[in-house]
PDB file of C-alpha atoms in Angstrom:
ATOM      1  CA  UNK L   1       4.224  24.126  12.346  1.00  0.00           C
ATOM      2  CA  UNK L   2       6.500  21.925  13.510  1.00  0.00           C
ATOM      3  CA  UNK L   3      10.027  21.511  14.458  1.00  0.00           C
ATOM      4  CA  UNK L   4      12.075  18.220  15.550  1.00  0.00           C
ATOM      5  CA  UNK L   5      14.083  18.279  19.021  1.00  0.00           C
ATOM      6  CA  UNK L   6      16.388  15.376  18.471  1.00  0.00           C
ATOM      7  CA  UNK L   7      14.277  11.911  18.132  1.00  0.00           C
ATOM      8  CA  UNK L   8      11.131  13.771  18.804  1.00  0.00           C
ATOM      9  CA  UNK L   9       9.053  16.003  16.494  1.00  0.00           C
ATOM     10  CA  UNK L  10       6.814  19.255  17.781  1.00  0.00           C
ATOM     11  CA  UNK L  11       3.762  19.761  16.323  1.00  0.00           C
ATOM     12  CA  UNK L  12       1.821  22.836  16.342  1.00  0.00           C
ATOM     13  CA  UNK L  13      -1.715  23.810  15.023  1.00  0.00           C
ATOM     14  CA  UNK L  14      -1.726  27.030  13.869  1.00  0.00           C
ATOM     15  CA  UNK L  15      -5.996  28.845  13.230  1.00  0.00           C
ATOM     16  CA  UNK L  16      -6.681  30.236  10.378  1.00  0.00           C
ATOM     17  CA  UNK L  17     -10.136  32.415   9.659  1.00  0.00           C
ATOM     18  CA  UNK L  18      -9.677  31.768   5.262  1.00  0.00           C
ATOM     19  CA  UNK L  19      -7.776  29.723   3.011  1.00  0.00           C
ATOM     20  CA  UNK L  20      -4.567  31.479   1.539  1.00  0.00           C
ATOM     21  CA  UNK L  21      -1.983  29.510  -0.856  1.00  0.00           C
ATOM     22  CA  UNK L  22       1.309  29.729   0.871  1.00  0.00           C
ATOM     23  CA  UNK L  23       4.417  29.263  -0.849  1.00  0.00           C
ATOM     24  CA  UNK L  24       6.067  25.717   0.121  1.00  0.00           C
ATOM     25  CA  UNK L  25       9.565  26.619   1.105  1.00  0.00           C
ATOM     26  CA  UNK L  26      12.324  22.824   0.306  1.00  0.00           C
ATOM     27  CA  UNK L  27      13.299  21.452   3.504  1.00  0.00           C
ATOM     28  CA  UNK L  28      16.295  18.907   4.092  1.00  0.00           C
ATOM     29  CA  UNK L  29      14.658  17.377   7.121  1.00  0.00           C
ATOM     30  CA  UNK L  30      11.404  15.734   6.281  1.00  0.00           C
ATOM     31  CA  UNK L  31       9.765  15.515   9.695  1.00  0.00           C
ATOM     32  CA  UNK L  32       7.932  18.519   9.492  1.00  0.00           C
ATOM     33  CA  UNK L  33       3.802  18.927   9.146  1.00  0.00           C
ATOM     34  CA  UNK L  34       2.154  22.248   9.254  1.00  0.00           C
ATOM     35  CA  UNK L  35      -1.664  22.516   9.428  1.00  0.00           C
ATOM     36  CA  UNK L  36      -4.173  25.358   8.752  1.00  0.00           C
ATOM     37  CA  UNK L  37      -6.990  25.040  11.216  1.00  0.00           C
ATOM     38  CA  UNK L  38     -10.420  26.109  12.148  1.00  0.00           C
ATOM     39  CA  UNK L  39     -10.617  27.530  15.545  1.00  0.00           C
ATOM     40  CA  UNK L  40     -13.185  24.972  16.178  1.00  0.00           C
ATOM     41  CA  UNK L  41     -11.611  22.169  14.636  1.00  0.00           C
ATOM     42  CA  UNK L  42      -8.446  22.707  16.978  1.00  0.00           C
ATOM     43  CA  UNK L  43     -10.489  22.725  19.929  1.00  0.00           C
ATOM     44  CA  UNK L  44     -12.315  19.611  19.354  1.00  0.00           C
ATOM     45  CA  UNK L  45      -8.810  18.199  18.501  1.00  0.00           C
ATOM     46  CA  UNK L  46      -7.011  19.378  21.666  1.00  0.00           C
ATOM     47  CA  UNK L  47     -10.011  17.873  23.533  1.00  0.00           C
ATOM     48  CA  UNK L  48      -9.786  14.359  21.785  1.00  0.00           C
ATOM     49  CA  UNK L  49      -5.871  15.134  23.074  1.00  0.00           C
ATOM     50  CA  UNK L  50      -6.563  15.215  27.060  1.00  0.00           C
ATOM     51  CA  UNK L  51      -9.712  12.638  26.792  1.00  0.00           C
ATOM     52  CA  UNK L  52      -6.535  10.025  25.575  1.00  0.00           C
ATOM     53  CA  UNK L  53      -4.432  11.409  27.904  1.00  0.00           C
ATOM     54  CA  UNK L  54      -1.422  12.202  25.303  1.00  0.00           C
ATOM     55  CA  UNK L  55       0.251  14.811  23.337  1.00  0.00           C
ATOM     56  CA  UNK L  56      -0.850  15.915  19.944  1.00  0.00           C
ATOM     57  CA  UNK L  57       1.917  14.620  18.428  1.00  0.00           C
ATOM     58  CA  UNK L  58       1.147  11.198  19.581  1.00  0.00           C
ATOM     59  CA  UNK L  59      -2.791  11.838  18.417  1.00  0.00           C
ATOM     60  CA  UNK L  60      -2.176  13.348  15.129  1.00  0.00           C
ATOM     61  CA  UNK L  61       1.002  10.842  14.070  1.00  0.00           C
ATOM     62  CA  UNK L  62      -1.413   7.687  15.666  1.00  0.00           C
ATOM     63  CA  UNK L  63      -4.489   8.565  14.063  1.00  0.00           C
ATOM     64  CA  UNK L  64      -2.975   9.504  10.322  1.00  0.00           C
ATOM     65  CA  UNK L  65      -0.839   6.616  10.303  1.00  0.00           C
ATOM     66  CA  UNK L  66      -4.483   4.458  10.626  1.00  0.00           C
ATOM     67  CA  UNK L  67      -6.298   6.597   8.642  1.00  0.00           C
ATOM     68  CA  UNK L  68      -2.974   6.452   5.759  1.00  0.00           C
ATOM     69  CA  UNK L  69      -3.157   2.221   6.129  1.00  0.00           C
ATOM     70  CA  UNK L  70      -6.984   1.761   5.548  1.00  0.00           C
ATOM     71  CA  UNK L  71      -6.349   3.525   2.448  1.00  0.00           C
ATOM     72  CA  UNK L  72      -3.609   2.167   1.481  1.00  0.00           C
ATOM     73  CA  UNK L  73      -4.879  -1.226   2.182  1.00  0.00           C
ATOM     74  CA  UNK L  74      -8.111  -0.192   0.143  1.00  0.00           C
ATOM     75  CA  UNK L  75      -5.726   0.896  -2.856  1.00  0.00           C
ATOM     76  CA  UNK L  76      -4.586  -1.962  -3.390  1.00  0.00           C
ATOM     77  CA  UNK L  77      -6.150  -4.951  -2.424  1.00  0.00           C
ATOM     78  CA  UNK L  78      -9.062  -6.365  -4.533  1.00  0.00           C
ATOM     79  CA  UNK L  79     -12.212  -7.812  -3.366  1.00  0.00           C
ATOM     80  CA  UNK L  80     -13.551 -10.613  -5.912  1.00  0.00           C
ATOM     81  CA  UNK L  81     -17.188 -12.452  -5.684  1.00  0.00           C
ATOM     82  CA  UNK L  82     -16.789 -15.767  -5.173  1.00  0.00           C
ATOM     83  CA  UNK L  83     -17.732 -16.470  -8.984  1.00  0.00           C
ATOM     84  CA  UNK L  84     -14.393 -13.987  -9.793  1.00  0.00           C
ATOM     85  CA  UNK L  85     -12.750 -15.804  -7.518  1.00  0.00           C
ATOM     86  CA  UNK L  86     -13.065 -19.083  -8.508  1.00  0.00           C
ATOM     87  CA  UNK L  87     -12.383 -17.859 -11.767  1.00  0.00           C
ATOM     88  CA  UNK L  88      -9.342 -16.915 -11.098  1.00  0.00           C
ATOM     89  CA  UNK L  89      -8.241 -20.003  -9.675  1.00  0.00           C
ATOM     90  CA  UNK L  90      -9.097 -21.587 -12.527  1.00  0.00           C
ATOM     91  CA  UNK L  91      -7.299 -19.562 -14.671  1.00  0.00           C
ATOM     92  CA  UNK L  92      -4.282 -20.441 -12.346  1.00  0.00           C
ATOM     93  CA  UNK L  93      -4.997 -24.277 -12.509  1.00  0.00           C
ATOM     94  CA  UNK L  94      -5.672 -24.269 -16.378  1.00  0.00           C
ATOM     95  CA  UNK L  95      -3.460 -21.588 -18.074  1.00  0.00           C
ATOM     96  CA  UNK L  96      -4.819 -20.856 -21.236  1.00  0.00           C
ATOM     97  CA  UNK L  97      -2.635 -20.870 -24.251  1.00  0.00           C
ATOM     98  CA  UNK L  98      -1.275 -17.664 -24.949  1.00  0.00           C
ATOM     99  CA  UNK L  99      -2.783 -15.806 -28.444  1.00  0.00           C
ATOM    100  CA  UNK L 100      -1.103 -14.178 -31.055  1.00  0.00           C
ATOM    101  CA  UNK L 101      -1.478 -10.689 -29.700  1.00  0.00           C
ATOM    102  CA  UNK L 102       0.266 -12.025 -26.519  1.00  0.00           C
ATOM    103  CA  UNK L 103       2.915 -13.581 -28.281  1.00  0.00           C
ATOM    104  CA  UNK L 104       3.542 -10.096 -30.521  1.00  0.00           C
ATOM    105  CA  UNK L 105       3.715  -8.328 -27.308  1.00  0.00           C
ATOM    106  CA  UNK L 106       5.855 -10.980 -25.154  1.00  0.00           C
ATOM    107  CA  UNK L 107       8.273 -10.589 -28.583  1.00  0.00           C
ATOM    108  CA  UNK L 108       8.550  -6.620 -28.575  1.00  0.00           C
ATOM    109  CA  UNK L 109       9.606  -6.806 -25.188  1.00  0.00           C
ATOM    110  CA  UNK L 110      13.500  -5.461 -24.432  1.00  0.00           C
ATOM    111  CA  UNK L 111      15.585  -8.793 -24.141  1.00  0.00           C
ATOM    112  CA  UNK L 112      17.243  -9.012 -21.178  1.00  0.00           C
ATOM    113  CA  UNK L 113      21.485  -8.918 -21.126  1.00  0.00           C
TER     114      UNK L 113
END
């Protein structure tokens, strides 16, 4: 659970011993994060927390936020060969002529106005 005391926000792991489905309540204040924990889980967490010398809100917003940009970042950038790659700027220096299924399509789009 977690609550928000003016700029800051309060996290707090709560244990669980099994999975239930809880209902999800609507909130108007977005800042809030609530996580079902293994005992064993929040200990090794909590230690993580005094080995960096912070506060788990620090730890848990630092270390999401990195894990949340590597996959973002792996969502959507590509990785070409070198052969795709070149291809590509080929494509870019030499635009092919565009066919007639291209054309229908470029035609059927809404005109702008």
């Amino acid at each position: 659970m977690a609550f928000a005391t003016g700029s800051e926000t309060v996290y707090y792991l709560n244990t669980y011993t099994e999975e239930t489905n809880m209902p999800r309540l609507p909130v108007k204040d977005n800042s809030r994060v609530a996580l079902r924990i293994r005992p064993a889980d929040k200990t090794k967490i909590l230690r993580a927390v005094a080995l960096e010398h912070t506060d788990l809100t620090t730890f848990i917003l630092e270390n999401t936020l990195r894990a949340a940009e590597l996959v973002i970042e792996r969502a959507e950038r590509l990785a070409l060969s070198e052969r795709d790659s070149l291809r590509v700027l080929n494509l870019l220096e030499n635009v092919p002529s565009p066919n007639k299924r291209l054309l229908r399509a470029a035609k059927s789009l809404p005109q702008a106005g």
